[in-house]
Tab-separated table of C-alpha atoms in Angstrom:
chain	number	residue	atom	x	y	z
A	202	MET	CA	86.635	190.048	87.831
A	203	THR	CA	83.939	192.693	89.228
A	204	LEU	CA	80.198	191.572	91.186
A	205	LEU	CA	78.691	192.594	87.143
A	206	ASP	CA	81.035	190.474	85.486
A	207	THR	CA	79.901	187.259	87.422
A	208	PRO	CA	77.268	184.888	86.668
A	209	LEU	CA	73.272	185.801	88.022
A	210	VAL	CA	73.051	184.803	91.533
A	211	SER	CA	71.846	181.070	92.273
A	212	GLY	CA	68.284	179.758	93.200
A	213	LEU	CA	66.989	183.763	90.950
A	214	GLU	CA	63.576	182.213	89.309
A	215	LEU	CA	63.480	184.261	85.703
A	216	SER	CA	60.383	183.643	84.190
A	217	PRO	CA	61.662	181.702	80.705
A	218	PRO	CA	62.413	184.071	77.751
A	219	VAL	CA	59.808	181.989	75.135
A	220	LEU	CA	57.212	179.842	76.636
A	221	VAL	CA	55.382	177.294	73.615
A	222	ARG	CA	52.394	175.408	73.904
A	223	LEU	CA	50.955	173.337	71.125
A	224	ILE	CA	47.235	173.651	71.567
A	225	SER	CA	45.434	172.236	67.820
A	226	TYR	CA	46.447	170.045	65.822
A	227	THR	CA	45.655	167.908	62.812
A	228	ARG	CA	45.559	164.697	64.832
A	229	ASP	CA	46.010	162.340	61.842
A	230	ALA	CA	48.354	164.529	60.118
A	231	PRO	CA	51.043	161.499	59.164
A	232	ARG	CA	48.180	159.410	57.764
A	233	LEU	CA	47.122	161.858	56.243
A	234	VAL	CA	49.960	162.907	54.374
A	235	ALA	CA	50.900	159.833	53.689
A	236	ALA	CA	47.604	159.674	51.464
A	237	ALA	CA	47.510	162.537	49.894
A	238	ALA	CA	51.062	161.637	48.542
A	239	ARG	CA	49.996	158.050	47.794
A	240	ILE	CA	47.513	159.064	44.932
A	241	THR	CA	49.282	161.392	43.167
A	242	VAL	CA	50.764	158.453	41.403
A	243	SER	CA	47.541	155.809	41.772
A	244	LYS	CA	44.676	155.498	40.933
A	245	LYS	CA	42.936	154.560	44.467
A	246	PRO	CA	40.851	156.968	46.283
A	247	VAL	CA	40.952	158.845	49.235
A	248	GLU	CA	39.483	156.409	51.444
A	249	LYS	CA	42.247	153.465	49.751
A	250	ALA	CA	44.914	155.009	49.986
A	251	TRP	CA	43.836	155.957	53.858
A	252	ASP	CA	44.092	152.307	54.468
A	253	MET	CA	48.152	151.269	54.800
A	254	PRO	CA	50.013	150.049	57.011
A	255	SER	CA	52.029	152.608	59.683
A	256	SER	CA	55.037	151.541	58.499
A	257	GLU	CA	53.373	152.147	55.236
A	258	ILE	CA	53.013	155.796	56.239
A	259	GLU	CA	56.653	156.251	57.283
A	260	LYS	CA	58.336	155.165	54.363
A	261	TRP	CA	55.784	157.560	52.361
A	262	ILE	CA	56.740	160.627	54.497
A	263	ARG	CA	60.570	160.337	54.072
A	264	GLU	CA	60.379	159.365	50.648
A	265	LEU	CA	58.308	163.646	50.597
A	266	ILE	CA	61.055	165.337	52.025
A	267	ARG	CA	63.734	163.268	50.181
A	268	ARG	CA	61.557	163.560	46.463
A	269	GLY	CA	60.422	167.760	47.879
A	270	HIS	CA	57.198	167.021	47.097
A	271	GLY	CA	55.571	169.546	49.735
A	272	SER	CA	52.002	169.697	49.089
A	273	PRO	CA	50.361	166.953	50.800
A	274	LEU	CA	53.018	168.549	54.002
A	275	GLU	CA	49.805	171.338	53.481
A	276	HIS	CA	47.480	169.163	54.292
A	277	ALA	CA	48.689	168.781	57.792
A	278	VAL	CA	47.760	171.910	60.188
A	279	TYR	CA	49.162	172.953	63.393
A	280	THR	CA	48.162	175.852	66.408
A	281	PHE	CA	50.662	177.166	68.537
A	282	GLU	CA	50.132	179.485	72.023
A	283	VAL	CA	53.450	181.529	72.477
A	284	VAL	CA	54.367	184.169	74.848
A	285	CYS	CA	57.827	185.501	73.880
A	286	SER	CA	59.248	189.100	73.263
A	287	ARG	CA	57.961	192.667	70.368
A	288	VAL	CA	61.629	191.523	68.742
A	289	CYS	CA	61.055	187.962	69.031
A	290	SER	CA	57.159	188.126	67.519
A	291	HIS	CA	58.211	190.851	64.702
A	292	GLN	CA	60.424	188.552	64.043
A	293	LEU	CA	57.651	185.141	63.642
A	294	VAL	CA	55.372	186.962	61.742
A	295	ARG	CA	57.548	187.599	58.391
A	296	HIS	CA	56.571	183.946	57.795
A	297	ARG	CA	53.650	184.588	55.491
A	298	ILE	CA	52.092	181.291	55.380
A	299	ALA	CA	50.739	180.846	58.644
A	300	SER	CA	47.756	182.497	60.592
A	301	TYR	CA	48.624	184.656	63.598
A	302	THR	CA	46.449	186.788	66.461
A	303	GLN	CA	48.539	188.912	68.871
A	304	GLN	CA	47.799	190.254	72.386
A	305	SER	CA	46.962	193.923	71.634
A	306	MET	CA	48.339	196.467	73.971
A	307	ARG	CA	45.690	199.210	73.071
A	308	TYR	CA	43.377	196.996	75.175
A	309	THR	CA	45.318	195.244	77.408
A	310	GLU	CA	48.891	196.158	79.841
A	311	GLY	CA	48.593	192.279	81.308
A	312	PHE	CA	52.438	191.558	82.048
A	313	LEU	CA	53.649	194.761	82.932
A	314	ARG	CA	50.311	195.108	85.542
A	315	GLN	CA	51.809	191.503	87.310
A	316	MET	CA	55.006	193.111	87.060
A	317	VAL	CA	54.015	195.577	89.501
A	318	ILE	CA	51.988	193.577	91.454
A	319	GLU	CA	55.387	191.442	92.737
A	320	LEU	CA	56.870	194.621	92.620
A	321	CYS	CA	53.976	196.123	95.418
A	322	GLN	CA	54.015	192.737	97.385
A	323	PHE	CA	57.475	192.991	97.680
A	324	SER	CA	57.406	196.310	98.923
A	325	ASP	CA	54.550	195.408	101.105
A	326	VAL	CA	52.710	198.309	99.520
A	327	GLU	CA	48.910	197.655	98.864
A	328	CYS	CA	48.742	198.027	94.743
A	329	PRO	CA	45.001	197.221	93.019
A	330	GLU	CA	44.971	194.415	91.076
A	331	LYS	CA	43.055	196.132	88.809
A	332	PRO	CA	44.074	200.148	88.116
A	333	ARG	CA	40.655	201.943	87.250
A	334	ARG	CA	41.551	206.022	88.257
A	335	ARG	CA	44.683	207.955	87.628
A	336	ASP	CA	45.719	208.120	91.061
A	337	ASP	CA	46.023	203.515	90.717
A	338	TYR	CA	47.971	203.985	88.055
A	339	ALA	CA	50.361	207.223	89.322
A	340	LEU	CA	51.300	205.015	92.507
A	341	TYR	CA	52.358	202.166	89.383
A	342	SER	CA	54.706	204.762	88.237
A	343	SER	CA	56.296	205.385	91.673
A	344	ILE	CA	56.628	201.413	92.506
A	345	LEU	CA	57.938	201.138	89.403
A	346	ARG	CA	60.741	204.358	89.877
A	347	TRP	CA	61.376	202.888	93.363
A	348	ALA	CA	62.293	199.376	91.697
A	349	ALA	CA	65.128	201.023	89.778
A	350	GLY	CA	66.856	202.768	92.213
A	351	LEU	CA	67.220	200.348	94.062
A	352	VAL	CA	68.667	198.510	91.451
A	353	ASP	CA	70.734	201.109	90.262
A	354	ARG	CA	71.756	201.388	94.023
A	355	HIS	CA	73.206	198.014	93.505
A	356	ASP	CA	75.802	196.375	95.628
A	357	GLU	CA	76.475	192.842	97.923
A	358	ARG	CA	74.356	194.533	100.457
A	359	ASN	CA	70.626	194.668	98.967
A	360	GLY	CA	71.552	191.639	96.218
A	361	VAL	CA	68.147	189.558	97.881
A	362	GLU	CA	65.892	192.710	97.069
A	363	THR	CA	67.594	192.755	93.530
A	364	ALA	CA	67.769	189.539	92.314
A	365	LYS	CA	63.280	190.206	93.781
A	366	ILE	CA	63.503	193.069	91.445
A	367	LEU	CA	64.517	191.094	89.037
A	368	GLU	CA	62.559	188.112	88.548
A	369	ALA	CA	59.628	190.432	89.257
A	370	VAL	CA	60.780	192.111	85.866
A	371	SER	CA	61.225	189.285	84.319
A	372	ARG	CA	57.845	188.506	84.167
A	373	ALA	CA	57.283	191.721	81.651
A	374	PHE	CA	60.359	191.929	79.579
A	375	VAL	CA	62.054	189.008	77.799
A	376	LEU	CA	65.216	188.321	79.771
A	377	ASN	CA	68.356	186.378	78.541
A	378	PRO	CA	69.660	184.296	81.592
A	379	LYS	CA	72.662	184.129	79.379
A	380	TRP	CA	73.504	187.813	80.880
A	381	ASN	CA	76.009	187.967	83.153
A	382	PHE	CA	74.683	189.838	85.876
A	383	GLY	CA	75.376	193.658	84.570
A	384	THR	CA	73.427	193.143	81.427
A	385	MET	CA	71.352	191.977	83.381
A	386	LEU	CA	71.008	195.161	85.943
A	387	SER	CA	71.118	197.741	83.074
A	388	HIS	CA	68.108	196.413	81.527
A	389	ALA	CA	66.215	195.907	84.250
A	390	ARG	CA	66.596	199.319	85.088
A	391	ILE	CA	65.825	200.450	81.672
A	392	HIS	CA	62.530	198.370	81.711
A	393	LEU	CA	61.887	199.867	85.009
A	394	GLN	CA	62.177	203.629	83.956
A	395	ALA	CA	60.623	203.132	80.799
A	396	ALA	CA	57.757	201.415	82.475
A	397	ALA	CA	56.828	203.877	84.980
A	398	GLU	CA	56.361	206.868	82.062
A	399	TYR	CA	54.561	204.462	80.764
A	400	TYR	CA	52.054	203.897	83.713
A	401	LYS	CA	52.724	207.827	84.331
A	402	MET	CA	50.857	208.781	81.257
A	403	LEU	CA	47.862	206.175	81.826
A	404	ALA	CA	48.224	208.402	84.991
A	405	GLU	CA	48.189	211.909	83.346
A	406	GLY	CA	45.312	210.668	80.793
A	407	LEU	CA	46.904	209.277	77.648
A	408	PRO	CA	45.373	206.784	76.185
A	409	ARG	CA	47.366	203.166	76.573
A	410	GLU	CA	47.944	203.344	72.397
A	411	ASP	CA	49.977	206.056	72.637
A	412	ALA	CA	51.599	205.359	76.331
A	413	ARG	CA	52.751	202.087	74.901
A	414	PHE	CA	55.754	203.716	72.996
A	415	VAL	CA	57.633	204.297	75.473
A	416	LEU	CA	57.588	200.085	75.973
A	417	PRO	CA	61.261	198.570	74.528
A	418	GLN	CA	60.690	196.114	72.902
A	419	ALA	CA	61.621	193.539	75.217
A	420	VAL	CA	57.894	193.515	76.826
A	421	ARG	CA	56.639	190.554	76.543
A	422	THR	CA	53.235	189.383	73.959
A	423	ARG	CA	50.930	186.760	73.777
A	424	VAL	CA	50.739	185.483	69.672
A	425	VAL	CA	48.350	181.995	68.273
A	426	PHE	CA	50.444	181.439	65.485
A	427	THR	CA	48.979	178.672	63.185
A	428	MET	CA	51.261	177.204	60.313
A	429	ASN	CA	51.223	173.445	58.251
A	430	ALA	CA	53.453	171.246	58.373
A	431	ARG	CA	54.945	172.168	54.804
A	432	GLU	CA	55.863	175.418	56.367
A	433	LEU	CA	57.616	174.643	59.295
A	434	LEU	CA	59.525	172.000	57.326
A	435	GLU	CA	60.761	173.698	54.367
A	436	SER	CA	60.934	177.528	55.932
A	437	PHE	CA	60.098	178.078	59.903
A	438	LEU	CA	62.155	175.239	61.604
A	439	PRO	CA	65.203	175.638	58.976
A	440	LEU	CA	65.859	178.829	59.280
A	441	ARG	CA	64.816	179.755	63.246
A	442	MET	CA	66.473	176.847	64.638
A	443	CYS	CA	69.729	177.581	62.992
A	444	SER	CA	72.977	179.120	64.851
A	445	HIS	CA	72.581	182.130	62.617
A	446	ALA	CA	69.061	183.208	63.996
A	447	GLN	CA	68.699	185.687	66.605
A	448	TRP	CA	68.819	183.857	70.364
A	449	GLU	CA	64.932	183.681	71.235
A	450	ILE	CA	63.453	183.242	67.921
A	451	ARG	CA	65.718	179.704	67.812
A	452	LEU	CA	65.159	179.293	71.379
A	453	LEU	CA	61.256	178.941	70.094
A	454	ALA	CA	61.500	176.926	66.841
A	455	TRP	CA	63.824	174.403	68.632
A	456	ARG	CA	61.083	174.709	71.862
A	457	VAL	CA	58.579	174.070	68.288
A	458	ARG	CA	59.993	170.823	67.045
A	459	GLU	CA	59.644	169.700	70.701
A	460	GLU	CA	56.474	169.502	70.547
A	461	LEU	CA	56.072	168.912	66.893
A	462	VAL	CA	57.675	165.440	67.423
A	463	ARG	CA	56.227	165.027	70.665
A	464	ILE	CA	53.227	163.753	68.999
A	465	HIS	CA	53.640	163.654	65.139
A	466	PRO	CA	57.754	161.978	65.097
A	467	GLU	CA	57.008	160.462	62.023
A	468	ILE	CA	56.440	164.200	59.688
A	469	PHE	CA	58.713	165.822	62.179
A	470	ARG	CA	61.913	163.811	63.638
A	471	TYR	CA	63.446	165.107	59.811
A	472	ALA	CA	63.523	168.698	60.783
A	473	GLY	CA	66.404	171.398	61.576
A	474	PRO	CA	67.968	174.036	60.373
A	475	ARG	CA	68.761	175.014	56.760
A	476	CYS	CA	72.273	173.023	56.959
A	477	VAL	CA	69.803	169.689	57.913
A	478	PHE	CA	66.893	169.858	55.656
A	479	GLN	CA	69.477	170.356	52.701
A	480	GLU	CA	71.483	167.193	52.991
A	481	ASN	CA	68.428	164.917	54.014
A	482	ARG	CA	67.163	166.820	50.665
A	483	VAL	CA	70.538	164.516	48.859
A	484	ARG	CA	70.763	161.735	50.951
A	485	GLN	CA	69.426	157.975	50.075
A	486	GLU	CA	67.231	158.601	53.114
A	487	PRO	CA	67.062	161.323	55.708
A	488	CYS	CA	69.171	161.782	59.184
A	489	ARG	CA	66.878	162.582	62.258
A	490	LEU	CA	67.754	165.464	63.900
A	491	GLU	CA	69.135	163.919	66.686
A	492	ASP	CA	71.709	161.867	64.510
A	493	TYR	CA	73.586	164.042	62.894
A	494	VAL	CA	73.914	166.412	66.370
A	495	LEU	CA	75.689	163.200	67.753
A	496	GLY	CA	77.769	162.670	65.312
A	497	GLN	CA	75.986	159.755	64.337
A	498	CYS	CA	75.361	160.929	60.578
A	499	GLY	CA	77.965	163.707	58.669
A	500	PHE	CA	77.758	166.227	56.315
A	501	THR	CA	78.218	165.341	52.521
A	502	ILE	CA	77.457	168.868	51.570
A	503	GLU	CA	79.747	171.602	50.565
A	504	ARG	CA	78.466	174.007	52.337
A	505	CYS	CA	75.236	175.312	54.526
A	506	PRO	CA	72.869	178.172	52.869
A	507	GLU	CA	74.902	180.238	55.871
A	508	LEU	CA	78.096	179.252	53.633
A	509	VAL	CA	79.081	177.704	56.377
A	510	PRO	CA	81.538	175.121	54.789
A	511	ARG	CA	81.065	170.564	55.588
A	512	GLN	CA	83.728	170.896	58.050
A	513	GLY	CA	82.133	173.497	60.273
A	514	ILE	CA	78.706	172.639	60.295
A	515	ALA	CA	78.553	170.005	63.342
A	516	ASN	CA	79.942	173.113	64.880
A	517	CYS	CA	77.314	174.778	64.053
A	518	LEU	CA	75.027	173.245	64.146
A	519	GLY	CA	75.938	171.476	67.959
A	520	LEU	CA	76.179	175.155	68.651
A	521	ALA	CA	72.617	175.760	68.029
A	522	ALA	CA	71.502	172.987	70.213
A	523	GLN	CA	73.120	173.981	72.649
A	524	SER	CA	72.347	177.535	73.233
A	525	SER	CA	68.537	176.462	72.458
A	526	ARG	CA	68.717	173.755	75.563
A	527	TRP	CA	68.398	170.955	73.563
């Protein structure tokens, strides 16, 4: 095994690939969903249907999930802020029953700037925190080229310096923490070179909207998105929590579920990948995702929607859970 094949050095403080924060949601969503379900089979008005004990709320929600009666779930709405790569955000916005607002790279390069400032501090070079002149952008470009050259010349003698540069790169670009050291260095070098070209173009007077064409899709972005509980339970989480999903959006989906279960377990404890979603539709009583992962609930479906046969579903689910640090 060579140095480049080894895992990353211990103590490396990379920014997490994905950041997820729940910023707003329908506070009484479980009761609202249960009441909406109740009025479909009752002559009672909503205010009467609203008045029920917690045990009845869970009963109505379980029945919705078991029967696939999704419309009451649409009254519960959840808004998240996420930071991820543009690779991930392109996948996220394919979910059409949702609303999105994304950071514009025509007007800001905030994540890139954070990387450069950290590199300036590390190299003891005084850099403006908010570049205003072409000379400022030229300085940014030169710092990035210096860092790229140091990564290119990496060996055991400058391991600490390289680690610091990798940490800075992770502020602006998504790096998979499970990559080996060689893969990490290759990606970091390409990202640094591309960012140097980007700032060189700004120094030459090119507008941001044109300079951004040279940036890799790994560049970080910020997205605010809103989905209702039905879209989350029936589309987003089943598709994106699956082991067949790309690793970054899978990580995002598992984090989203964690936040949802934390506030409204009555609705989301049964949420999971497509295998769990399909199995819960045919069981007499749905099982929690945790019970499937721990083997306390088995699968009865012949195969999952991804064509994994019954005997392989549990292992596939376990892989998704493990790879998402669940």
